[in-house]
Coordinates of N, CA, C and O in Angstrom, one line a residue:
M1 N 0.8 -1.2 0.0 CA 0.0 0.0 0.0 C 0.9 1.3 0.0 O 0.6 2.2 -0.7
L2 N 1.9 1.3 0.8 CA 2.8 2.4 0.9 C 3.5 2.6 -0.4 O 3.9 3.8 -0.8
R3 N 3.8 1.5 -1.2 CA 4.5 1.7 -2.4 C 3.6 2.4 -3.5 O 4.1 3.1 -4.3
R4 N 2.3 2.1 -3.4 CA 1.4 2.7 -4.3 C 1.1 4.1 -4.0 O 0.5 4.9 -4.9
L5 N 1.3 4.6 -2.9 CA 1.0 6.0 -2.5 C 1.7 7.0 -3.4 O 1.0 7.9 -3.8
P6 N 3.0 6.9 -3.7 CA 3.6 7.9 -4.5 C 3.0 7.9 -5.9 O 2.8 8.9 -6.5
L7 N 2.7 6.7 -6.4 CA 2.0 6.6 -7.7 C 0.6 7.3 -7.7 O 0.3 8.0 -8.6
L8 N -0.1 7.0 -6.6 CA -1.4 7.6 -6.5 C -1.3 9.1 -6.4 O -2.1 9.9 -7.0
L9 N -0.4 9.6 -5.6 CA -0.1 11.1 -5.5 C 0.3 11.7 -6.9 O -0.2 12.8 -7.2
L10 N 1.1 11.0 -7.7 CA 1.5 11.4 -9.0 C 0.2 11.5 -9.9 O 0.1 12.5 -10.6
I11 N -0.6 10.5 -9.9 CA -1.8 10.5 -10.7 C -2.8 11.7 -10.3 O -3.3 12.4 -11.2
I12 N -2.9 11.9 -9.0 CA -3.8 13.0 -8.5 C -3.2 14.3 -9.0 O -3.9 15.2 -9.4
S13 N -1.9 14.5 -8.8 CA -1.2 15.7 -9.2 C -1.4 16.0 -10.7 O -1.7 17.1 -11.1
L14 N -1.2 15.0 -11.5 CA -1.4 15.1 -13.0 C -2.8 15.5 -13.3 O -3.1 16.3 -14.2
S15 N -3.8 14.9 -12.6 CA -5.2 15.2 -12.9 C -5.5 16.6 -12.6 O -6.2 17.3 -13.3
L16 N -5.0 17.1 -11.4 CA -5.2 18.5 -11.0 C -4.6 19.4 -12.0 O -5.2 20.5 -12.4
L17 N -3.4 19.1 -12.5 CA -2.7 20.0 -13.4 C -3.4 20.0 -14.8 O -3.6 21.1 -15.3
L18 N -3.9 18.9 -15.2 CA -4.6 18.9 -16.5 C -5.9 19.6 -16.4 O -6.3 20.3 -17.3
S19 N -6.6 19.5 -15.3 CA -7.9 20.2 -15.2 C -7.7 21.7 -15.1 O -8.5 22.5 -15.6
A20 N -6.6 22.1 -14.4 CA -6.2 23.5 -14.4 C -5.9 24.1 -15.8 O -6.3 25.2 -16.1
C21 N -5.2 23.3 -16.6 CA -4.9 23.7 -17.9 C -6.2 23.8 -18.8 O -6.3 24.7 -19.5
A22 N -7.0 22.8 -18.6 CA -8.3 22.8 -19.4 C -9.2 24.0 -19.1 O -9.8 24.6 -19.9
S23 N -9.2 24.4 -17.8 CA -10.1 25.5 -17.4 C -9.5 26.8 -17.8 O -10.2 27.8 -17.7
S24 N -8.2 26.9 -18.1 CA -7.6 28.2 -18.4 C -7.7 28.5 -19.9 O -7.2 29.6 -20.4
V25 N -8.3 27.6 -20.7 CA -8.4 27.9 -22.2 C -9.5 29.0 -22.3 O -10.6 28.9 -21.8
S26 N -9.1 30.0 -23.0 CA -10.1 31.2 -23.2 C -11.0 30.9 -24.3 O -10.6 30.3 -25.3
P27 N -12.2 31.4 -24.3 CA -13.2 31.2 -25.4 C -12.7 32.1 -26.6 O -12.0 33.0 -26.4
P28 N -13.2 31.7 -27.8 CA -12.8 32.5 -28.9 C -13.4 33.9 -28.9 O -14.4 34.1 -28.3
A29 N -12.7 34.8 -29.5 CA -13.2 36.2 -29.6 C -14.3 36.1 -30.7 O -14.2 35.4 -31.7
R30 N -15.4 36.9 -30.4 CA -16.6 36.9 -31.3 C -16.8 38.3 -31.9 O -16.7 39.3 -31.1
Y31 N -17.1 38.4 -33.2 CA -17.1 39.7 -33.8 C -18.4 39.9 -34.6 O -19.0 38.9 -35.1
M32 N -18.9 41.1 -34.6 CA -20.0 41.5 -35.4 C -19.5 42.6 -36.4 O -18.6 43.3 -36.1
L33 N -20.2 42.6 -37.6 CA -19.8 43.7 -38.5 C -20.2 45.0 -37.9 O -21.1 45.1 -37.0
P34 N -19.5 46.1 -38.2 CA -19.8 47.4 -37.6 C -21.3 47.8 -37.9 O -21.8 47.4 -38.9
A35 N -21.8 48.5 -36.9 CA -23.3 48.8 -37.0 C -23.5 49.7 -38.2 O -22.7 50.6 -38.5
S36 N -24.6 49.5 -38.9 CA -25.1 50.3 -40.0 C -25.9 51.4 -39.5 O -26.4 51.3 -38.4
P37 N -26.1 52.4 -40.4 CA -27.0 53.5 -39.9 C -28.4 53.1 -39.6 O -28.9 52.3 -40.4
A38 N -29.0 53.7 -38.6 CA -30.4 53.4 -38.3 C -31.2 54.3 -39.2 O -31.0 55.5 -39.2
V39 N -32.1 53.7 -40.0 CA -32.9 54.5 -40.9 C -34.4 54.2 -40.7 O -34.8 53.0 -40.6
N40 N -35.2 55.2 -40.6 CA -36.6 55.0 -40.4 C -37.2 54.7 -41.8 O -36.8 55.2 -42.8
A41 N -38.3 53.9 -41.8 CA -39.0 53.6 -43.0 C -39.5 54.9 -43.6 O -40.1 55.8 -42.9
P42 N -39.4 55.1 -44.9 CA -39.9 56.3 -45.5 C -41.4 56.5 -45.4 O -42.2 55.5 -45.5
A43 N -41.9 57.7 -45.0 CA -43.3 57.9 -44.9 C -44.1 57.7 -46.2 O -45.2 57.2 -46.2
N44 N -43.5 58.2 -47.3 CA -44.2 58.1 -48.6 C -43.4 57.2 -49.5 O -42.9 57.6 -50.6
A45 N -43.2 55.9 -49.1 CA -42.4 55.0 -49.9 C -43.1 54.8 -51.3 O -44.3 54.6 -51.4
Q46 N -42.3 55.0 -52.3 CA -42.8 54.8 -53.7 C -42.7 53.4 -54.2 O -43.4 53.0 -55.1
A47 N -41.9 52.6 -53.5 CA -41.7 51.2 -53.9 C -41.2 50.4 -52.7 O -40.8 51.0 -51.7
T48 N -41.2 49.1 -52.9 CA -40.7 48.2 -51.8 C -39.7 47.3 -52.4 O -39.9 46.7 -53.5
L49 N -38.6 47.1 -51.7 CA -37.5 46.2 -52.1 C -37.3 45.2 -51.0 O -37.1 45.5 -49.9
Q50 N -37.5 43.9 -51.4 CA -37.3 42.8 -50.4 C -35.9 42.3 -50.6 O -35.4 42.1 -51.7
V51 N -35.1 42.1 -49.5 CA -33.8 41.7 -49.6 C -33.7 40.3 -49.0 O -34.1 40.1 -47.8
R52 N -33.2 39.3 -49.7 CA -33.0 37.9 -49.3 C -31.7 37.8 -48.6 O -30.7 38.5 -48.9
T53 N -31.6 36.9 -47.6 CA -30.3 36.6 -47.0 C -29.4 36.0 -48.1 O -29.8 35.1 -48.9
P54 N -28.2 36.6 -48.2 CA -27.3 36.1 -49.3 C -26.9 34.7 -49.2 O -26.8 34.1 -48.1
R55 N -26.7 34.0 -50.3 CA -26.2 32.7 -50.4 C -24.7 32.8 -50.4 O -24.1 33.6 -51.1
L56 N -24.1 32.1 -49.5 CA -22.6 32.1 -49.3 C -21.9 31.0 -49.9 O -22.4 29.8 -49.9
A57 N -20.7 31.2 -50.5 CA -19.9 30.1 -50.9 C -19.7 29.2 -49.7 O -19.6 29.7 -48.5
H58 N -19.6 27.9 -49.9 CA -19.6 26.9 -48.8 C -18.5 27.2 -47.8 O -18.7 27.2 -46.6
Y59 N -17.3 27.7 -48.3 CA -16.2 27.9 -47.3 C -16.4 29.1 -46.5 O -15.8 29.3 -45.4
L60 N -17.4 30.0 -46.8 CA -17.7 31.2 -46.0 C -18.8 30.9 -45.0 O -18.9 31.6 -44.0
D61 N -19.5 29.9 -45.2 CA -20.7 29.6 -44.3 C -20.2 28.8 -43.1 O -20.6 27.6 -42.8
V62 N -19.3 29.4 -42.3 CA -18.6 28.8 -41.1 C -18.6 29.8 -40.0 O -18.9 31.0 -40.2
D63 N -18.3 29.3 -38.8 CA -18.2 30.2 -37.6 C -17.0 31.1 -37.6 O -17.0 32.3 -37.2
G64 N -15.8 30.6 -38.1 CA -14.6 31.3 -38.0 C -14.5 32.3 -39.2 O -15.0 32.1 -40.3
I65 N -13.8 33.4 -38.9 CA -13.5 34.4 -39.9 C -12.5 33.8 -40.9 O -11.5 33.2 -40.5
V66 N -12.7 34.0 -42.2 CA -11.9 33.3 -43.2 C -10.7 34.3 -43.6 O -11.0 35.5 -43.8
M67 N -9.5 33.7 -43.7 CA -8.4 34.5 -44.1 C -7.7 33.7 -45.3 O -7.5 32.5 -45.2
Q68 N -7.4 34.4 -46.4 CA -6.8 33.8 -47.5 C -5.3 34.0 -47.3 O -4.8 35.1 -47.3
L69 N -4.5 32.9 -47.1 CA -3.1 33.0 -46.8 C -2.2 33.2 -48.0 O -1.1 33.7 -47.8
D70 N -2.6 32.7 -49.1 CA -1.9 32.9 -50.4 C -2.9 32.8 -51.5 O -4.1 32.8 -51.3
D71 N -2.4 32.6 -52.7 CA -3.3 32.6 -53.9 C -4.3 31.4 -53.8 O -5.3 31.4 -54.5
I72 N -4.0 30.3 -53.1 CA -4.8 29.1 -53.1 C -5.2 28.6 -51.7 O -6.0 27.7 -51.6
T73 N -4.7 29.1 -50.6 CA -4.9 28.6 -49.3 C -5.8 29.5 -48.5 O -5.5 30.6 -48.3
L74 N -6.9 28.8 -47.9 CA -7.8 29.5 -47.0 C -7.7 28.9 -45.6 O -7.5 27.8 -45.5
N75 N -7.9 29.8 -44.6 CA -7.9 29.3 -43.3 C -9.1 29.9 -42.5 O -9.3 31.1 -42.5
E76 N -9.8 29.0 -41.8 CA -10.9 29.5 -41.0 C -10.4 29.6 -39.6 O -9.8 28.7 -39.0
A77 N -10.4 30.8 -39.0 CA -9.9 31.1 -37.7 C -10.7 30.3 -36.6 O -11.9 30.3 -36.7
R78 N -10.0 29.7 -35.7 CA -10.6 29.0 -34.6 C -10.9 30.0 -33.4 O -11.9 29.8 -32.7
E79 N -10.0 30.9 -33.2 CA -10.1 31.8 -32.0 C -10.7 33.1 -32.4 O -10.9 34.0 -31.5
H80 N -11.1 33.3 -33.6 CA -11.8 34.6 -34.0 C -13.0 34.2 -34.9 O -12.8 33.8 -36.0
Q81 N -14.2 34.3 -34.3 CA -15.4 33.8 -34.9 C -16.4 34.9 -35.0 O -16.4 35.9 -34.3
W82 N -17.4 34.7 -35.9 CA -18.5 35.5 -36.0 C -19.5 35.3 -34.9 O -19.7 34.1 -34.5
A83 N -20.0 36.3 -34.3 CA -20.9 36.2 -33.2 C -22.3 35.7 -33.6 O -23.0 35.2 -32.8
E84 N -22.6 35.9 -34.9 CA -23.8 35.4 -35.5 C -23.5 35.0 -36.9 O -22.5 35.5 -37.5
G85 N -24.3 34.1 -37.5 CA -24.0 33.7 -38.9 C -23.7 34.9 -39.8 O -24.5 35.9 -39.8
I86 N -22.7 34.8 -40.6 CA -22.3 36.0 -41.4 C -23.3 36.3 -42.5 O -23.5 37.5 -42.8
G87 N -24.1 35.3 -43.0 CA -25.1 35.6 -44.0 C -26.2 36.5 -43.4 O -26.6 37.5 -44.0
R88 N -26.6 36.2 -42.2 CA -27.6 37.1 -41.5 C -27.1 38.5 -41.3 O -27.8 39.5 -41.5
Q89 N -25.8 38.6 -40.8 CA -25.2 39.9 -40.6 C -25.2 40.7 -41.9 O -25.4 41.9 -42.0
L90 N -24.8 40.0 -43.0 CA -24.7 40.7 -44.3 C -26.0 41.2 -44.8 O -26.1 42.3 -45.3
E91 N -27.0 40.4 -44.6 CA -28.4 40.8 -45.0 C -28.9 42.0 -44.3 O -29.4 43.0 -44.8
R92 N -28.7 42.0 -43.0 CA -29.1 43.1 -42.1 C -28.4 44.4 -42.5 O -29.0 45.5 -42.6
A93 N -27.1 44.3 -42.6 CA -26.3 45.5 -43.0 C -26.7 46.0 -44.4 O -26.7 47.2 -44.6
L94 N -26.9 45.1 -45.3 CA -27.3 45.5 -46.7 C -28.6 46.2 -46.7 O -28.8 47.2 -47.3
R95 N -29.6 45.7 -45.9 CA -30.9 46.4 -45.8 C -30.7 47.8 -45.3 O -31.3 48.7 -45.8
A96 N -30.0 47.9 -44.2 CA -29.8 49.3 -43.6 C -29.1 50.2 -44.6 O -29.5 51.4 -44.7
E97 N -28.1 49.8 -45.3 CA -27.3 50.6 -46.2 C -28.2 51.0 -47.4 O -28.2 52.1 -47.9
L98 N -29.0 50.0 -47.9 CA -29.8 50.3 -49.1 C -30.9 51.3 -48.7 O -31.3 52.2 -49.4
A99 N -31.5 51.1 -47.5 CA -32.5 52.0 -47.0 C -32.0 53.5 -46.9 O -32.7 54.4 -47.2
D100 N -30.7 53.6 -46.5 CA -30.1 54.9 -46.3 C -29.8 55.5 -47.7 O -30.0 56.7 -47.9
Q101 N -29.5 54.7 -48.7 CA -29.1 55.2 -50.0 C -30.3 55.3 -51.0 O -30.1 55.9 -52.0
L102 N -31.4 54.6 -50.7 CA -32.6 54.7 -51.5 C -33.7 55.2 -50.7 O -34.6 54.5 -50.3
P103 N -33.7 56.5 -50.3 CA -34.6 57.1 -49.3 C -36.1 57.0 -49.7 O -37.0 57.0 -48.8
S104 N -36.5 56.8 -51.0 CA -37.9 56.7 -51.3 C -38.4 55.3 -51.4 O -39.5 55.0 -51.8
V105 N -37.5 54.3 -51.1 CA -37.8 52.9 -51.2 C -37.9 52.3 -49.8 O -37.0 52.5 -48.9
Q106 N -38.9 51.5 -49.5 CA -39.0 50.8 -48.3 C -38.3 49.5 -48.5 O -38.6 48.7 -49.3
V107 N -37.2 49.3 -47.7 CA -36.3 48.1 -47.8 C -36.7 47.2 -46.7 O -36.6 47.6 -45.5
V108 N -37.1 46.0 -47.0 CA -37.6 45.0 -46.0 C -36.9 43.7 -46.2 O -36.3 43.4 -47.3
R109 N -37.0 42.9 -45.2 CA -36.4 41.5 -45.3 C -37.4 40.7 -46.1 O -38.7 40.8 -45.9
A110 N -36.9 39.8 -47.0 CA -37.8 39.0 -47.8 C -38.4 37.8 -46.9 O -37.6 36.9 -46.5
E111 N -39.6 37.9 -46.6 CA -40.3 36.9 -45.8 C -41.6 36.5 -46.4 O -42.7 36.7 -45.9
G112 N -41.6 36.0 -47.6 CA -42.8 35.7 -48.4 C -42.9 36.7 -49.5 O -41.9 37.3 -49.9
S113 N -44.0 36.9 -50.1 CA -44.2 37.8 -51.2 C -45.0 39.1 -50.8 O -46.0 39.0 -50.1
S114 N -44.5 40.2 -51.2 CA -45.2 41.5 -51.0 C -45.6 41.9 -52.3 O -44.8 42.0 -53.3
P115 N -46.9 42.3 -52.5 CA -47.4 42.7 -53.8 C -46.7 43.9 -54.3 O -46.5 44.9 -53.6
G116 N -46.2 43.8 -55.5 CA -45.5 45.0 -56.1 C -44.1 45.1 -55.7 O -43.4 46.0 -56.3
A117 N -43.6 44.3 -54.9 CA -42.2 44.5 -54.4 C -41.2 43.8 -55.3 O -41.5 42.7 -55.9
L118 N -40.1 44.4 -55.5 CA -39.0 43.8 -56.2 C -38.1 43.0 -55.2 O -38.1 43.4 -54.0
T119 N -37.4 42.0 -55.6 CA -36.7 41.2 -54.7 C -35.2 41.2 -55.2 O -34.9 40.9 -56.3
L120 N -34.3 41.4 -54.2 CA -32.9 41.4 -54.4 C -32.3 40.1 -53.8 O -32.5 39.9 -52.6
S121 N -31.6 39.3 -54.6 CA -30.9 38.1 -54.2 C -29.5 38.3 -54.4 O -29.1 39.0 -55.4
M122 N -28.6 37.7 -53.6 CA -27.2 37.8 -53.8 C -26.5 36.4 -53.6 O -27.0 35.6 -52.8
E123 N -25.4 36.3 -54.3 CA -24.5 35.2 -54.0 C -23.1 35.8 -53.7 O -22.6 36.6 -54.4
V124 N -22.6 35.4 -52.5 CA -21.3 36.0 -52.1 C -20.2 34.9 -52.3 O -20.3 33.8 -51.7
D125 N -19.3 35.2 -53.2 CA -18.2 34.3 -53.5 C -17.0 34.5 -52.6 O -16.2 33.6 -52.3
Q126 N -16.8 35.7 -52.2 CA -15.6 36.1 -51.3 C -16.1 37.1 -50.3 O -16.8 38.0 -50.6
F127 N -15.7 36.8 -49.1 CA -15.9 37.8 -48.0 C -14.8 37.4 -46.9 O -15.1 36.6 -46.0
Q128 N -13.6 37.8 -47.1 CA -12.5 37.4 -46.4 C -11.3 38.4 -46.4 O -11.3 39.3 -47.2
G129 N -10.4 38.1 -45.5 CA -9.1 38.9 -45.5 C -8.2 38.2 -46.4 O -8.3 37.0 -46.7
R130 N -7.3 39.0 -47.0 CA -6.4 38.5 -48.0 C -4.9 38.7 -47.5 O -4.7 39.7 -46.8
F131 N -4.0 37.9 -47.9 CA -2.6 37.9 -47.5 C -1.9 39.2 -47.7 O -1.0 39.6 -47.1
D132 N -2.4 40.0 -48.7 CA -1.8 41.3 -49.0 C -2.4 42.5 -48.2 O -2.2 43.6 -48.5
G133 N -3.2 42.2 -47.2 CA -3.7 43.2 -46.3 C -4.9 43.9 -46.8 O -5.2 45.1 -46.5
V134 N -5.8 43.1 -47.5 CA -7.0 43.7 -48.1 C -8.2 42.8 -47.7 O -8.1 41.6 -47.6
A135 N -9.3 43.5 -47.4 CA -10.6 42.8 -47.1 C -11.4 42.8 -48.3 O -11.7 43.9 -48.9
V136 N -11.8 41.7 -48.9 CA -12.4 41.6 -50.2 C -13.8 41.0 -50.0 O -14.1 40.1 -49.2
A137 N -14.7 41.6 -50.8 CA -16.1 41.1 -50.9 C -16.4 41.0 -52.4 O -16.2 42.0 -53.1
S138 N -16.9 39.9 -52.9 CA -17.3 39.8 -54.3 C -18.4 38.8 -54.5 O -18.6 37.9 -53.6
G139 N -19.1 38.8 -55.6 CA -20.1 37.9 -55.9 C -21.0 38.5 -57.0 O -20.6 39.3 -57.9
Q140 N -22.3 38.2 -56.9 CA -23.3 38.8 -57.9 C -24.6 39.0 -57.2 O -24.9 38.3 -56.2
W141 N -25.4 39.9 -57.8 CA -26.7 40.1 -57.3 C -27.7 40.1 -58.4 O -27.4 40.3 -59.6
Q142 N -29.0 39.8 -58.1 CA -30.1 39.7 -59.0 C -31.2 40.5 -58.5 O -31.5 40.5 -57.3
L143 N -31.9 41.2 -59.4 CA -33.1 41.9 -59.1 C -34.3 41.3 -59.9 O -34.1 41.2 -61.1
R144 N -35.3 40.9 -59.2 CA -36.5 40.3 -59.9 C -37.8 41.0 -59.5 O -37.9 41.5 -58.4
D145 N -38.7 41.0 -60.5 CA -40.0 41.6 -60.2 C -40.9 40.6 -59.5 O -40.5 39.5 -59.1
T146 N -42.2 41.0 -59.2 CA -43.1 40.2 -58.4 C -43.4 38.9 -59.1 O -43.8 37.9 -58.4
D147 N -43.3 38.8 -60.4 CA -43.5 37.5 -61.1 C -42.3 36.7 -61.2 O -42.3 35.6 -61.8
G148 N -41.2 37.1 -60.6 CA -39.9 36.4 -60.7 C -39.1 36.6 -61.9 O -38.1 35.9 -62.1
E149 N -39.6 37.5 -62.8 CA -38.8 37.9 -64.0 C -37.5 38.6 -63.6 O -37.5 39.5 -62.8
L150 N -36.4 38.2 -64.2 CA -35.1 38.8 -64.0 C -35.1 40.2 -64.6 O -35.2 40.4 -65.8
L151 N -34.8 41.2 -63.8 CA -34.7 42.6 -64.2 C -33.2 43.0 -64.4 O -32.9 43.7 -65.3
A152 N -32.4 42.5 -63.5 CA -30.9 42.8 -63.6 C -30.1 41.7 -62.9 O -30.6 41.1 -62.0
L153 N -28.9 41.5 -63.5 CA -28.0 40.6 -63.0 C -26.6 41.2 -63.1 O -26.2 41.5 -64.2
K154 N -26.0 41.5 -62.0 CA -24.7 42.2 -62.0 C -23.7 41.5 -61.0 O -24.1 41.0 -60.0
S155 N -22.4 41.7 -61.3 CA -21.4 41.3 -60.4 C -21.0 42.4 -59.5 O -21.2 43.6 -59.9
F156 N -20.4 42.1 -58.4 CA -19.9 43.2 -57.5 C -18.5 42.7 -57.0 O -18.3 41.6 -56.8
T157 N -17.7 43.7 -56.7 CA -16.5 43.5 -56.0 C -16.1 44.7 -55.3 O -16.4 45.9 -55.7
A158 N -15.5 44.6 -54.1 CA -15.1 45.7 -53.3 C -13.9 45.2 -52.5 O -13.9 44.1 -51.9
E159 N -12.9 46.1 -52.4 CA -11.7 45.8 -51.6 C -11.4 47.0 -50.7 O -11.5 48.2 -51.2
T160 N -11.0 46.7 -49.5 CA -10.6 47.8 -48.5 C -9.3 47.4 -47.9 O -9.2 46.2 -47.4
T161 N -8.4 48.3 -47.9 CA -7.1 48.0 -47.3 C -7.2 48.1 -45.8 O -7.8 49.1 -45.3
L162 N -6.6 47.1 -45.1 CA -6.6 47.2 -43.6 C -5.7 48.3 -43.1 O -4.6 48.5 -43.7
E163 N -6.1 49.0 -42.1 CA -5.3 50.1 -41.6 C -4.3 49.6 -40.6 O -3.3 50.3 -40.3
Q164 N -4.5 48.4 -40.1 CA -3.5 47.8 -39.1 C -3.7 46.3 -39.2 O -4.7 45.8 -39.8
D165 N -2.8 45.6 -38.5 CA -3.0 44.1 -38.4 C -4.0 43.7 -37.4 O -4.3 44.5 -36.5
G166 N -4.5 42.5 -37.5 CA -5.4 42.0 -36.5 C -6.8 41.8 -37.0 O -7.2 42.4 -37.9
Y167 N -7.5 40.9 -36.3 CA -8.9 40.6 -36.6 C -9.9 41.7 -36.4 O -10.8 41.9 -37.3
P168 N -9.7 42.5 -35.4 CA -10.7 43.7 -35.3 C -10.6 44.6 -36.5 O -11.6 45.0 -37.1
A169 N -9.3 44.9 -37.0 CA -9.1 45.7 -38.2 C -9.7 45.0 -39.4 O -10.3 45.7 -40.3
L170 N -9.6 43.7 -39.5 CA -10.1 42.9 -40.6 C -11.6 43.0 -40.6 O -12.2 43.3 -41.7
V171 N -12.3 42.9 -39.5 CA -13.7 42.9 -39.5 C -14.2 44.3 -39.8 O -15.2 44.4 -40.6
R172 N -13.6 45.4 -39.4 CA -13.9 46.7 -39.7 C -13.8 46.9 -41.2 O -14.6 47.6 -41.9
S173 N -12.7 46.4 -41.8 CA -12.4 46.6 -43.2 C -13.4 45.8 -44.1 O -13.9 46.2 -45.1
L174 N -13.8 44.6 -43.6 CA -14.8 43.8 -44.3 C -16.1 44.6 -44.3 O -16.9 44.6 -45.3
G175 N -16.5 45.2 -43.1 CA -17.7 46.0 -43.0 C -17.6 47.2 -44.1 O -18.6 47.5 -44.7
E176 N -16.5 47.8 -44.2 CA -16.4 48.9 -45.2 C -16.5 48.4 -46.6 O -17.2 49.0 -47.5
S177 N -16.0 47.2 -46.9 CA -16.2 46.6 -48.2 C -17.6 46.4 -48.5 O -18.1 46.6 -49.6
W178 N -18.4 45.9 -47.5 CA -19.8 45.6 -47.7 C -20.6 46.9 -47.9 O -21.5 46.9 -48.7
V179 N -20.2 48.0 -47.2 CA -20.9 49.3 -47.4 C -20.6 49.7 -48.9 O -21.5 50.2 -49.6
S180 N -19.5 49.4 -49.4 CA -19.1 49.7 -50.8 C -20.0 48.9 -51.8 O -20.5 49.4 -52.8
V181 N -20.2 47.6 -51.4 CA -21.1 46.8 -52.2 C -22.5 47.3 -52.3 O -23.1 47.4 -53.3
A182 N -23.0 47.7 -51.1 CA -24.4 48.3 -51.1 C -24.5 49.6 -51.9 O -25.5 49.8 -52.6
A183 N -23.4 50.4 -51.9 CA -23.4 51.6 -52.7 C -23.4 51.3 -54.2 O -24.1 52.0 -54.9
Q184 N -22.7 50.3 -54.6 CA -22.7 49.9 -56.0 C -24.1 49.4 -56.4 O -24.6 49.8 -57.5
I185 N -24.7 48.6 -55.6 CA -26.0 48.1 -55.9 C -27.0 49.3 -56.0 O -27.8 49.4 -56.9
A186 N -27.0 50.2 -55.0 CA -27.9 51.3 -55.0 C -27.8 52.1 -56.3 O -28.7 52.6 -56.9
Q187 N -26.5 52.4 -56.6 CA -26.3 53.2 -57.8 C -26.8 52.5 -59.1 O -27.4 53.1 -59.9
Q188 N -26.5 51.2 -59.2 CA -26.9 50.5 -60.4 C -28.4 50.4 -60.5 O -29.0 50.4 -61.6
V189 N -29.1 50.2 -59.3 CA -30.6 50.2 -59.3 C -31.1 51.5 -59.7 O -32.1 51.6 -60.5
R190 N -30.6 52.6 -59.2 CA -31.0 53.9 -59.6 C -30.8 54.2 -61.1 O -31.7 54.6 -61.8
Q191 N -29.6 53.8 -61.6 CA -29.3 54.0 -63.0 C -30.2 53.2 -63.9 O -30.6 53.6 -65.0
G192 N -30.6 52.0 -63.5 CA -31.5 51.1 -64.2 C -33.0 51.6 -64.2 O -33.8 51.1 -64.9
G193 N -33.3 52.6 -63.4 CA -34.6 53.1 -63.3 C -35.7 52.2 -62.7 O -36.8 52.2 -63.0
Y194 N -35.2 51.3 -61.8 CA -36.1 50.3 -61.3 C -37.0 50.9 -60.2 O -38.0 50.4 -59.8
F195 N -36.5 52.0 -59.6 CA -37.3 52.7 -58.6 C -37.4 54.2 -58.9 O -36.5 54.8 -59.5

């Protein structure tokens, strides 16, 4: 029994050490895109635009923020994650930005069909940091009428240079790129005379 005591003490000590290490692991940092402007619905809306949640490339539909390490290598961060699904954040930010830039249009979330409303759908191919210090957003958008007829189909791309290193700067720059995307869409929708 006395011979086993040192072994027993060693096992207990190792167990305590391992449990202390396991409890000291910090949870991942969680990020939201920067807040968009709060816009009140227009009192005299001339039209309604429904915005669907963007479809994301499979590699973007993850919890971790994606970083492109070189021309072909992508990495999903384990310790730096989105606080909410990025598709939902992109849709909410896009609605707010479009409402700000199209003041005579009521911009709503697509939840069924609204009579007379046009519908904006998007596919996001890139929404990531890049090895050269740039936050990139790219893909395409479609505008359809109430009958589902295609009115416009355009590509978009936006790049914002990071002002400093780190994930907080990357998230802010991704937010700026997304604001740029919304501005492109608003301008092309106005030029097309859809509203």
